[in-house]
GROMACS .gro file of C-alpha atoms in nm:
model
  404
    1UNK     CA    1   5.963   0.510   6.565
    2UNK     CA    2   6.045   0.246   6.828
    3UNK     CA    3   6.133   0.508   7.062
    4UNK     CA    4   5.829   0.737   6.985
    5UNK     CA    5   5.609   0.416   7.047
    6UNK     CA    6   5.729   0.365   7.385
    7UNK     CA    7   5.689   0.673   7.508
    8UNK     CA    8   5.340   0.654   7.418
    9UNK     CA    9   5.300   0.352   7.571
   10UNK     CA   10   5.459   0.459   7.900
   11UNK     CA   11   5.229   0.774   7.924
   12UNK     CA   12   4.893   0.580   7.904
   13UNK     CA   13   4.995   0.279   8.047
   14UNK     CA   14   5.063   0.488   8.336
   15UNK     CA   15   4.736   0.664   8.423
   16UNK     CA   16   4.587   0.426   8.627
   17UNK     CA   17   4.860   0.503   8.906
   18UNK     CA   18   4.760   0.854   8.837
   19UNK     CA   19   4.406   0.743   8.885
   20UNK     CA   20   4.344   0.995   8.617
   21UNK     CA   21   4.063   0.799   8.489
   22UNK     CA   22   3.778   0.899   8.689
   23UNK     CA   23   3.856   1.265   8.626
   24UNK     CA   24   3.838   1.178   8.207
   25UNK     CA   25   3.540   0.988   8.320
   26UNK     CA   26   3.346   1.287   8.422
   27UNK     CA   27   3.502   1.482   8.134
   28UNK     CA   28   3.315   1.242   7.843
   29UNK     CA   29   3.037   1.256   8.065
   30UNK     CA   30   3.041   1.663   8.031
   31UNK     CA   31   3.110   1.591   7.667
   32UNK     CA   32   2.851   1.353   7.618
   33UNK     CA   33   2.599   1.628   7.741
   34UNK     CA   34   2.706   1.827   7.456
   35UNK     CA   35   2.560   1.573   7.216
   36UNK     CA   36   2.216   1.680   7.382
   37UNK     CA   37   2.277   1.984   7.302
   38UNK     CA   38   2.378   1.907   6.914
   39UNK     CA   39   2.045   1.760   6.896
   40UNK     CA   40   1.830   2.088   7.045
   41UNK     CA   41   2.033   2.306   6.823
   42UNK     CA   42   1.880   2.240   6.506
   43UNK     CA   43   1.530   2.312   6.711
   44UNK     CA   44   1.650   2.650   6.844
   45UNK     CA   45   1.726   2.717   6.473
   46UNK     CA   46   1.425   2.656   6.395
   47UNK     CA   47   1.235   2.894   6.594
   48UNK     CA   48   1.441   3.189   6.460
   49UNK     CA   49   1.432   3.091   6.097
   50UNK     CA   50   1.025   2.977   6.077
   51UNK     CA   51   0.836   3.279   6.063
   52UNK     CA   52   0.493   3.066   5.997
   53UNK     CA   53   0.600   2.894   6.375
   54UNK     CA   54   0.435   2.544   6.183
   55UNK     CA   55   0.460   2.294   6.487
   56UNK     CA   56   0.355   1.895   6.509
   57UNK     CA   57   0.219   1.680   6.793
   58UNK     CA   58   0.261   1.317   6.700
   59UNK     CA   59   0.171   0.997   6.954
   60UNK     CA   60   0.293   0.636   6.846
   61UNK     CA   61   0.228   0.283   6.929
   62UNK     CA   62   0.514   0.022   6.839
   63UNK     CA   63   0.489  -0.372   6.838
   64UNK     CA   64   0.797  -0.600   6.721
   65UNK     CA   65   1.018  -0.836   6.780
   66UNK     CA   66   1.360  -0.904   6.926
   67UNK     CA   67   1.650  -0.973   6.663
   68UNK     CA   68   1.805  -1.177   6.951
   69UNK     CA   69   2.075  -1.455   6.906
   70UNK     CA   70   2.184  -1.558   7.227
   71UNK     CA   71   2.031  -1.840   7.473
   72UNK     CA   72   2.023  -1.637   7.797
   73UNK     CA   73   1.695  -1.472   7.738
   74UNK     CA   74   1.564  -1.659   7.535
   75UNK     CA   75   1.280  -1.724   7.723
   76UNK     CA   76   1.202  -1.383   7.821
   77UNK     CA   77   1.237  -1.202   7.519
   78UNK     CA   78   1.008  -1.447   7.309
   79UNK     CA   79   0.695  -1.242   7.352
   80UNK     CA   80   0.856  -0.930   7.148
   81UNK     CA   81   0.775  -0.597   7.316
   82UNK     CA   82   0.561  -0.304   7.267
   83UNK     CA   83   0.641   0.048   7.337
   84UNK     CA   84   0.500   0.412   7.285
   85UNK     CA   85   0.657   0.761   7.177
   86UNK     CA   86   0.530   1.094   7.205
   87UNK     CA   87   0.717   1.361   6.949
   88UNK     CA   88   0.676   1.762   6.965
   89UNK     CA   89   0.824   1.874   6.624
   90UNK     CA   90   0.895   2.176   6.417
   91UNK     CA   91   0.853   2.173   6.079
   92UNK     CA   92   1.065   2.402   5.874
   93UNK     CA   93   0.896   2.645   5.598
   94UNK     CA   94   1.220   2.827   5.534
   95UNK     CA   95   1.249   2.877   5.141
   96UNK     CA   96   1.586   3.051   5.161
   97UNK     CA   97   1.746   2.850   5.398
   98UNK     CA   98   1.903   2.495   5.434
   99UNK     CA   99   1.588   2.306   5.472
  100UNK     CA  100   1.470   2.382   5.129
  101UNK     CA  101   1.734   2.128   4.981
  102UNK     CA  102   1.620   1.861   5.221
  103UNK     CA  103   1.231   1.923   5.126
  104UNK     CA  104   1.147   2.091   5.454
  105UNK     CA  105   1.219   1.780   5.699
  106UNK     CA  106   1.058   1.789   6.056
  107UNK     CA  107   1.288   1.799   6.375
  108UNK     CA  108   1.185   1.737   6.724
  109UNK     CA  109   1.213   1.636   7.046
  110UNK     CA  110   1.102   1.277   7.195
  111UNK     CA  111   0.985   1.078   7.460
  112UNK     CA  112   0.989   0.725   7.436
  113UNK     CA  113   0.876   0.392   7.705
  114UNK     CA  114   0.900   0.015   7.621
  115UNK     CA  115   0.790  -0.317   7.755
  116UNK     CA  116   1.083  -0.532   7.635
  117UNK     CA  117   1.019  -0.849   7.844
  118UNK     CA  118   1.037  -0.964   8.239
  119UNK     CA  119   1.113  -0.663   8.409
  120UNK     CA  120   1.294  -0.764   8.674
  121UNK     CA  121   1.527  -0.899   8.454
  122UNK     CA  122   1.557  -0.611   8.154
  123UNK     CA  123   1.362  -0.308   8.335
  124UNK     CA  124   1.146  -0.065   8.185
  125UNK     CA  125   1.350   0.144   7.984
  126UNK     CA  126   1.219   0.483   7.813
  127UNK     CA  127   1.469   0.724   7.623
  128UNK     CA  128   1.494   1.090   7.562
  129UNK     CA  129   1.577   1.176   7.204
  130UNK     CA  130   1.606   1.436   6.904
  131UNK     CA  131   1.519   1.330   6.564
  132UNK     CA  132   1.488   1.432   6.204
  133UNK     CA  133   1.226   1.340   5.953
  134UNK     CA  134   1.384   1.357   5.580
  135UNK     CA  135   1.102   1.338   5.340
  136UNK     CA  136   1.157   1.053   5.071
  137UNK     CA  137   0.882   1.101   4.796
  138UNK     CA  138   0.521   1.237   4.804
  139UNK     CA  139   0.216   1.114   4.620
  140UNK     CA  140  -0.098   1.253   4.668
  141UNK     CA  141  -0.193   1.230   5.031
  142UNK     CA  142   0.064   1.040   5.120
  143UNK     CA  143   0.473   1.134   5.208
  144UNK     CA  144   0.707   0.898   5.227
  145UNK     CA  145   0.968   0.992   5.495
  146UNK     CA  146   1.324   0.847   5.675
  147UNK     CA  147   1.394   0.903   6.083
  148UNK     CA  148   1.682   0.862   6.230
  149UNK     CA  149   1.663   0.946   6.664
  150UNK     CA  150   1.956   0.946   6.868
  151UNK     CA  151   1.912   0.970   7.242
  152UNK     CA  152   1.937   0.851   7.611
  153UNK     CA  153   1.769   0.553   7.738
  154UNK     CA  154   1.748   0.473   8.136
  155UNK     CA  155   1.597   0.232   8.335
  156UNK     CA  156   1.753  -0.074   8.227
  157UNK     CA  157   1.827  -0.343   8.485
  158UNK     CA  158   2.139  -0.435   8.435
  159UNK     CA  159   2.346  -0.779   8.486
  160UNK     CA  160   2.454  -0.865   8.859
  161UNK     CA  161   2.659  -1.148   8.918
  162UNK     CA  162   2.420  -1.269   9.232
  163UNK     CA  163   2.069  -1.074   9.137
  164UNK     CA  164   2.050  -1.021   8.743
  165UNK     CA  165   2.256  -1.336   8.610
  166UNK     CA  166   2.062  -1.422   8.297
  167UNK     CA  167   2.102  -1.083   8.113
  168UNK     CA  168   2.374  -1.098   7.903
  169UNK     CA  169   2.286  -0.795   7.668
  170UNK     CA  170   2.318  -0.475   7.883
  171UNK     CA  171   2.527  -0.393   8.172
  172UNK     CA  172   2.433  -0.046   8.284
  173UNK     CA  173   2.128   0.135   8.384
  174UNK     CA  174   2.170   0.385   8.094
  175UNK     CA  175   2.257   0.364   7.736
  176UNK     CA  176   2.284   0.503   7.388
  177UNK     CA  177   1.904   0.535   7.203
  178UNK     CA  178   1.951   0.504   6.821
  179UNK     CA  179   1.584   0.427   6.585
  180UNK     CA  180   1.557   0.420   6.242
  181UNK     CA  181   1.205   0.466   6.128
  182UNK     CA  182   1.107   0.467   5.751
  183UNK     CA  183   0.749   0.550   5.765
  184UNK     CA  184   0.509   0.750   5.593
  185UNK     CA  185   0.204   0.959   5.679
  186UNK     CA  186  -0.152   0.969   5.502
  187UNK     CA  187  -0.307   1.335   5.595
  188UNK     CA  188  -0.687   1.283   5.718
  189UNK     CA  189  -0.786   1.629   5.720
  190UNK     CA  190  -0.639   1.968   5.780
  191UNK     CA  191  -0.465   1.918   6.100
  192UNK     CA  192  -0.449   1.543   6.111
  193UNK     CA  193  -0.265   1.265   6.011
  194UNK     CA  194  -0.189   0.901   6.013
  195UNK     CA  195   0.158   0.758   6.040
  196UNK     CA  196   0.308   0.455   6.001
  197UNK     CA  197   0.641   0.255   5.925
  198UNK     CA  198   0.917  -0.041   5.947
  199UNK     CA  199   1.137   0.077   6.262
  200UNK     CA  200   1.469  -0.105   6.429
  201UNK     CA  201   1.592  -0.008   6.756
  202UNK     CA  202   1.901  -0.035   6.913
  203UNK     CA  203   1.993  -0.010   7.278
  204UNK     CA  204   2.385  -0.052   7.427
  205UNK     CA  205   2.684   0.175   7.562
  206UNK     CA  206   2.939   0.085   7.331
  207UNK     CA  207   3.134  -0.132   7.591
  208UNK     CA  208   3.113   0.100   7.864
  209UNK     CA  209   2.988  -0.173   8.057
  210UNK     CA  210   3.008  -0.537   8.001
  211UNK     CA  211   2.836  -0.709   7.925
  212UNK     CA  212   2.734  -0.502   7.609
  213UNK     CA  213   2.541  -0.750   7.306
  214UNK     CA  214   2.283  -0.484   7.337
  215UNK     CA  215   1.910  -0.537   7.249
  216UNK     CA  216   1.788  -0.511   6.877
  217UNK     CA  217   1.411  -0.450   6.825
  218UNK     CA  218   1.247  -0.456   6.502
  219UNK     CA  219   0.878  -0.401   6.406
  220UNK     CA  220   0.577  -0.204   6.342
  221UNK     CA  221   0.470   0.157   6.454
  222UNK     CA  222   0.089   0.334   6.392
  223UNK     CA  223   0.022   0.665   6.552
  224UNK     CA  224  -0.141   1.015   6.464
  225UNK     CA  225   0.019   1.369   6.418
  226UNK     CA  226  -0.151   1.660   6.456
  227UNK     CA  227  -0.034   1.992   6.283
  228UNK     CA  228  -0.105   2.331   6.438
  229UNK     CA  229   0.063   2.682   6.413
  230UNK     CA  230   0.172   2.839   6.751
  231UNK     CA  231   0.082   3.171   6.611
  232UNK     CA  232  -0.339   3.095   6.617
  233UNK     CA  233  -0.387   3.208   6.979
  234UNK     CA  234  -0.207   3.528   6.929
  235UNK     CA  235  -0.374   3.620   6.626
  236UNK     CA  236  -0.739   3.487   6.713
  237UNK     CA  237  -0.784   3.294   7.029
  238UNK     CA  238  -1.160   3.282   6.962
  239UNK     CA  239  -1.371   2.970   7.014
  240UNK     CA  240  -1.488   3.041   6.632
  241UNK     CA  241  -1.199   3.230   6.519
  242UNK     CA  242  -1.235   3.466   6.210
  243UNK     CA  243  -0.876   3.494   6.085
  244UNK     CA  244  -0.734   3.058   6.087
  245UNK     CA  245  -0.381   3.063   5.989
  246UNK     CA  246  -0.244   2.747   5.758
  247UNK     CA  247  -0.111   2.473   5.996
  248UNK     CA  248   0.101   2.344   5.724
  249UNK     CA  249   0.398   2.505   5.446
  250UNK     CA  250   0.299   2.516   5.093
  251UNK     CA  251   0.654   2.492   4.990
  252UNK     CA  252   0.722   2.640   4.629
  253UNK     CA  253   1.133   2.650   4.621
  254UNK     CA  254   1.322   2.320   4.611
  255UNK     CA  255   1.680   2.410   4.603
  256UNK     CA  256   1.935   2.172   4.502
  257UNK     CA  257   2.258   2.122   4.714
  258UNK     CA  258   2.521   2.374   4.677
  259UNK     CA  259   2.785   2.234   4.458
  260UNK     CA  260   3.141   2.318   4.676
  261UNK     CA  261   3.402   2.118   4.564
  262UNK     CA  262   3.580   2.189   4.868
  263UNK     CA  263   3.906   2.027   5.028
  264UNK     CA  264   3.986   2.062   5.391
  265UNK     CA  265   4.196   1.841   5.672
  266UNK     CA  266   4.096   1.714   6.005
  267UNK     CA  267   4.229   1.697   6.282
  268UNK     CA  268   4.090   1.488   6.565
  269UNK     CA  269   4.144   1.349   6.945
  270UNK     CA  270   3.890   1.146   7.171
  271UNK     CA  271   3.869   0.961   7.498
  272UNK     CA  272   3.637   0.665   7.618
  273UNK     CA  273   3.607   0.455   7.826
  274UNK     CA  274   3.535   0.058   7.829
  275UNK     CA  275   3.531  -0.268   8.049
  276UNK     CA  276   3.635  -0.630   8.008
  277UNK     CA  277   3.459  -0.919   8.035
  278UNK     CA  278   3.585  -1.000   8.355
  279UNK     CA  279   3.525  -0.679   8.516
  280UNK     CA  280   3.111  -0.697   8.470
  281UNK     CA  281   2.928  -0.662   8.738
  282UNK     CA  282   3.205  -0.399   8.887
  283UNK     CA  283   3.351  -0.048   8.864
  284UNK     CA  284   3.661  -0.124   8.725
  285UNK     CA  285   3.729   0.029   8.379
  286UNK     CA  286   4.000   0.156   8.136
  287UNK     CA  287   4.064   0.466   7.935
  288UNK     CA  288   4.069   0.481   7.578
  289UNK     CA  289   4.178   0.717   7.292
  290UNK     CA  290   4.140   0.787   6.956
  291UNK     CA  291   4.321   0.988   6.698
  292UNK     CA  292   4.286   1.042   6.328
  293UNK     CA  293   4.447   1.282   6.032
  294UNK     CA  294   4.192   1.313   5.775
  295UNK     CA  295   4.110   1.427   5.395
  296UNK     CA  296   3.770   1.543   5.335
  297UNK     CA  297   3.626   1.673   4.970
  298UNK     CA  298   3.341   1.819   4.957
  299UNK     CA  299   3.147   1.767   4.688
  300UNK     CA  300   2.815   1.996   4.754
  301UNK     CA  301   2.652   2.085   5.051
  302UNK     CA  302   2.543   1.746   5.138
  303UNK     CA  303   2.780   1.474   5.074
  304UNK     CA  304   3.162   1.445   5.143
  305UNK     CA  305   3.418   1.145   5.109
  306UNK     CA  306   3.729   1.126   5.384
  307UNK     CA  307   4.033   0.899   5.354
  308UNK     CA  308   4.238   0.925   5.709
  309UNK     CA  309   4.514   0.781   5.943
  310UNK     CA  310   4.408   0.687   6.309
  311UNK     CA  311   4.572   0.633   6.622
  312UNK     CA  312   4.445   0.385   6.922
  313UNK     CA  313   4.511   0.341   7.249
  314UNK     CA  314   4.331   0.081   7.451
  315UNK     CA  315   4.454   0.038   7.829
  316UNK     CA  316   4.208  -0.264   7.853
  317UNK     CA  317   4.428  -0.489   7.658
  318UNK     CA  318   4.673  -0.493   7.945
  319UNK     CA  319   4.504  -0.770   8.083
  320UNK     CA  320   4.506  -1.007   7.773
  321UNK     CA  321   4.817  -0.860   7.683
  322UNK     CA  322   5.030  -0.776   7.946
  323UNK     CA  323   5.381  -0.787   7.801
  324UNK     CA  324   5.304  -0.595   7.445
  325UNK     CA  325   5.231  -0.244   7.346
  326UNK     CA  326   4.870  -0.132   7.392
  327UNK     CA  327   4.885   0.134   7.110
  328UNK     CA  328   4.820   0.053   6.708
  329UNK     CA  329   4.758   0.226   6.381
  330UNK     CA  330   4.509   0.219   6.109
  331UNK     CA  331   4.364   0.371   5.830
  332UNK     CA  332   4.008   0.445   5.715
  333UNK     CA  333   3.759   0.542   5.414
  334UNK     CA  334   3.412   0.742   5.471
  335UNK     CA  335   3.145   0.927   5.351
  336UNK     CA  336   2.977   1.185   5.543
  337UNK     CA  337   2.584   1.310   5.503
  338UNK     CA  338   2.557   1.678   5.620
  339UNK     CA  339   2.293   1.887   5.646
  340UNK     CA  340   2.236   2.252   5.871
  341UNK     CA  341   2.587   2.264   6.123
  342UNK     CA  342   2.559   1.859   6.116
  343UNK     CA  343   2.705   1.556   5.956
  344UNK     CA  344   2.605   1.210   5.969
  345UNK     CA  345   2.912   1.024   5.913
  346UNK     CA  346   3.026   0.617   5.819
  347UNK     CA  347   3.388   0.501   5.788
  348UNK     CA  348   3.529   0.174   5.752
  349UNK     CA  349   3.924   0.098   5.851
  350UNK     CA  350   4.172  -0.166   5.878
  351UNK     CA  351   4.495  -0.176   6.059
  352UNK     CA  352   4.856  -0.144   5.944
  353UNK     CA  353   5.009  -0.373   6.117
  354UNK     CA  354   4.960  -0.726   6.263
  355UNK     CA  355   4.937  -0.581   6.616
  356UNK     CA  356   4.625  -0.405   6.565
  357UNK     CA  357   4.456  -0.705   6.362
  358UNK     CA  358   4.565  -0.986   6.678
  359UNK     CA  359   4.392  -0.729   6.892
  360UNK     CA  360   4.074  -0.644   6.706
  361UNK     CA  361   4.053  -0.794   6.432
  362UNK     CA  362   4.032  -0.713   6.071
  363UNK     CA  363   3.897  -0.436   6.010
  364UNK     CA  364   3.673  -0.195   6.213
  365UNK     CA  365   3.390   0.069   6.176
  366UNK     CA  366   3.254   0.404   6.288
  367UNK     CA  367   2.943   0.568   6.277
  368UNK     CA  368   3.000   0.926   6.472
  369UNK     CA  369   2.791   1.247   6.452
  370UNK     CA  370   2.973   1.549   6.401
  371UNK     CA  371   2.875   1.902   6.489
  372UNK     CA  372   3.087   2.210   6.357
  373UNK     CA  373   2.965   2.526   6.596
  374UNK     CA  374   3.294   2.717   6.438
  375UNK     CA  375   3.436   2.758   6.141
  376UNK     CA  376   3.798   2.591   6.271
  377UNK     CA  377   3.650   2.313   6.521
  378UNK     CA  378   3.417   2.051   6.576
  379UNK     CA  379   3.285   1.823   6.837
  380UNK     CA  380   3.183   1.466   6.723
  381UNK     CA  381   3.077   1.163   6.900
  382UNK     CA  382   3.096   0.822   6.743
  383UNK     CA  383   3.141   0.415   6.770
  384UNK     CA  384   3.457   0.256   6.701
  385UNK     CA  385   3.401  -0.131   6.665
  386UNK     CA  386   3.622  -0.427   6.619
  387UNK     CA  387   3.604  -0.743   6.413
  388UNK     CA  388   3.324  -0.581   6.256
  389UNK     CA  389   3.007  -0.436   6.401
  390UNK     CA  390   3.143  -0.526   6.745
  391UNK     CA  391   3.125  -0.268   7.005
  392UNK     CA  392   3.491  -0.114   7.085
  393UNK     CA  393   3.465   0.205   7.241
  394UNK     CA  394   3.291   0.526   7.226
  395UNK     CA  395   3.482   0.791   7.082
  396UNK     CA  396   3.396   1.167   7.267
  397UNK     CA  397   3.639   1.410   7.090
  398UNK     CA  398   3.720   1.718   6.941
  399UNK     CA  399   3.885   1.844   6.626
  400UNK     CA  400   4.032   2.117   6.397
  401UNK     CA  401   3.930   2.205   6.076
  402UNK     CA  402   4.262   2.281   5.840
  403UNK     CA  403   4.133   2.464   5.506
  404UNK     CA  404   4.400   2.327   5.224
   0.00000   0.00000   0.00000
C-alpha cells in the first residue's frame, strides 16, 4: 500500500517537469466542449421525435439582488443588477417517448446579458446556455414549472493585481453559467403567454482561477413566450390562412417511470485544473484528478442511488504541503435524477483518512452532469468541493459502465 502510494505520488508529482499540463489543459478544454454538445443533444432529439414541430419564443427581464458576503464590493454590488434572456425552445408532444413521463417539458437554447454592477470592475457578462423546463403542476391557465440552465458566461473582468484589485469574486474572463428558475406561466391567448418566477444565479470556474467566491444573484424574472408551430408556413403561408395548425400539444398519455430495478458499476477518471491563492493574477496552475468505483441501483427510469470509492490527486497542495503525499481517498453517497440519455446527479463524501480531512476538510460534495451516448461509457462533468460547498476542482472525465 505504502509502496503503491508512492508511486502514485512520484508520477503526478512529476508532470510539471514534463510540462504535461498545458497539453491536459487543452484536453478539458476539448472535453468541456462536449458538455455543449450534451446540452444540444436533447434539442436534436427533439426535432426527430416531434412530428407536430411545436416551437417557443420566450424574452425575459430579471431584477435581484446580490447574495454577497464579502467587503470588497460592497459598494458596487449594492444596487443589485438587472439582466435579460432570450430562449428558442422545443416543446416535446411525443406520447410514446421519454417526455411523456416528465409531462412534456420544454428544452432550448439561451442567450443571456446582465448589468451586475461597475463595469470596469465586474464587466458585462452574458452566457450561452441549454435548459430544461420540468412542468410542476397545472391549474387552469396557469403551469407551474422548474428550470435548471447550464452554460458559458464571458465577459467578466477579472481581478488584476495593479488594474482590477477590488474584485475578489471572479478571476477569469469566462465561467460556468448555472440558473435555477421556478416559475410559472399564465397563457393570454392562443399563442401567448406570461411568465414569471423566483430565479438564483450562479457565476464561477470552480477554482480554475483564483480568486473564485463567485457571484450569487437572486431575484425576480417577468417576460412573454410565444408558441408557434414551424410547420404553418409550409402548410399555409397565407396572410389569412385557411388550414391554422395547433401551436400547442394536447397531451392525453402520462406515462409513469419505468420501474428497472437495475444494478450496474462505474467506473470513472477525470482531470482539472485549479490555482492557489497566491498564483491570482497569473498563469500558473496545477493538474488535478479524480477517480471513483461506484454502485448504482436503479430504481425506475428516473431515479438511482450510488455508494462509491474515490481517488484524488491535487498537485496544488505542493505548495502548502511540500514534504507529504498529495494523493487521498474517500468515499461517497448519491442520488442521481435521469431523464432522455441524461442524469442530473448529487453526492456527498468524506475522507478515509486524516490526510484527506487536514487537506480539505470534512467532507466534500459533487454536483456533475452525466451523459451516456453508449451503452458501456459515459462522459460527465461535475464540481468537487471541499469543506463543504467550497469550490475544489472541476472534474472533466470519462467512465465505463459494468452491468453486474
Amino acid at each position: 500500500m505504502r509502496f503503491g502510494g508512492f508511486v502514485v505520488n512520484l508520477f503526478w508529482d512529476s508532470l510539471p517537469m514534463f510540462n504535461f499540463a498545458p497539453l491536459i489543459l487543452r484536453f478539458m478544454k476539448q472535453l468541456g466542449r462536449s458538455l455543449l454538445l450534451t446540452l444540444l443533444a436533447p434539442m436534436l432529439l427533439a426535432q426527430e421525435s416531434d412530428p407536430n414541430h411545436f416551437r417557443v419564443l420566450e424574452v425575459r427581464g430579471h431584477s435581484g439582488t446580490h447574495l454577497y458576503t464579502g467587503e470588497a464590493l460592497k459598494e458596487v454590488l449594492q444596487n443589485g443588477y438587472g439582466a435579460a434572456q432570450v430562449r428558442y425552445g422545443w416543446q416535446s408532444s411525443d406520447a410514446g417517448g421519454w417526455q411523456s413521463s416528465y409531462q412534456y417539458p420544454i428544452y432550448g437554447l439561451g442567450w443571456y446579458a446582465a448589468f451586475i454592477g461597475d463595469p470596469e470592475v465586474l464587466g458585462t457578462p452574458g452566457a450561452f446556455f441549454g435548459f430544461v423546463s420540468f412542468p410542476l403542476y397545472q391549474y387552469r391557465r396557469h403551469r407551474m414549472f422548474l428550470e435548471p440552465s447550464l452554460g458559458l458566461s464571458y465577459d467578466f473582468e477579472p481581478y488584476n493585481p495593479e488594474t482590477n484589485v477590488h474584485n475578489d469574486a471572479i478571476g477569469s474572463r469566462f465561467n460556468v453559467y448555472f440558473a435555477l428558475n421556478l416559475g410559472a406561466a399564465y397563457r393570454l391567448n392562443r399563442e401567448m403567454d406570461l411568465v414569471y418566477g423566483l430565479d438564483l444565479t450562479h457565476f464561477s470556474n470552480g477554482r480554475t482561477f483564483r480568486p473564485n467566491k463567485g457571484l450569487n444573484l437572486a431575484g425576480l424574472n417577468l417576460g412573454f413566450r410565444y408558441h408557434f408551430n414551424k410547420q404553418q408556413n409550409l402548410v399555409d403561408n397565407r396572410l389569412h390562412p385557411e388550414t391554422i395548425l395547433p401551436v400547442r400539444p394536447n397531451p392525453q398519455v402520462f406515462l409513469k417511470a419505468e420501474p428497472l430495478h437495475v444494478a450496474e458499476f462505474l467506473v470513472y477518471g477525470a482531470g482539472g485544473v485549479v490555482q492557489n491563492d497566491e498564483d491570482k493574477g497569473t498563469d500558473k496552475q496545477y493538474v488535478t484528478f479524480s477517480s471513483f468505483v461506484e454502485y448504482r441501483y436503479h430504481f425506475n427510469s428516473k431515479s438511482a442511488v450510488v455508494v462509491g470509492l474515490d481517488g484524488f490527486y491535487d498537485n496544488s497542495l505542493r505548495a502548502s504541503y511540500p514534504n507529504k503525499p498529495h494523493h487521498f481517498y474517500g468515499t461517497h453517497l448519491g442520488y442521481d435524477y435521469s431523464f432522455w440519455l441524461l442524469s442530473f446527479r448529487m453526492q456527498a463524501g468524506t475522507y478515509l483518512h486524516s490526510r484527506g480531512h487536514d487537506y480539505k476538510g470534512a467532507y466534500f460534495f459533487r454536483p456533475a452532469l452525466q451523459l451516456r451516448p453508449g451503452k458501456s461509457w459515459f462522459v460527465q462533468v461535475g464540481l468537487k468541493t471541499q469543506a463543504g460547498f467550497k469550490a475544489d476542482w472541476v472534474e472533466y472525465g470519462l467512465g465505463l459502465r459494468l452491468p453486474r
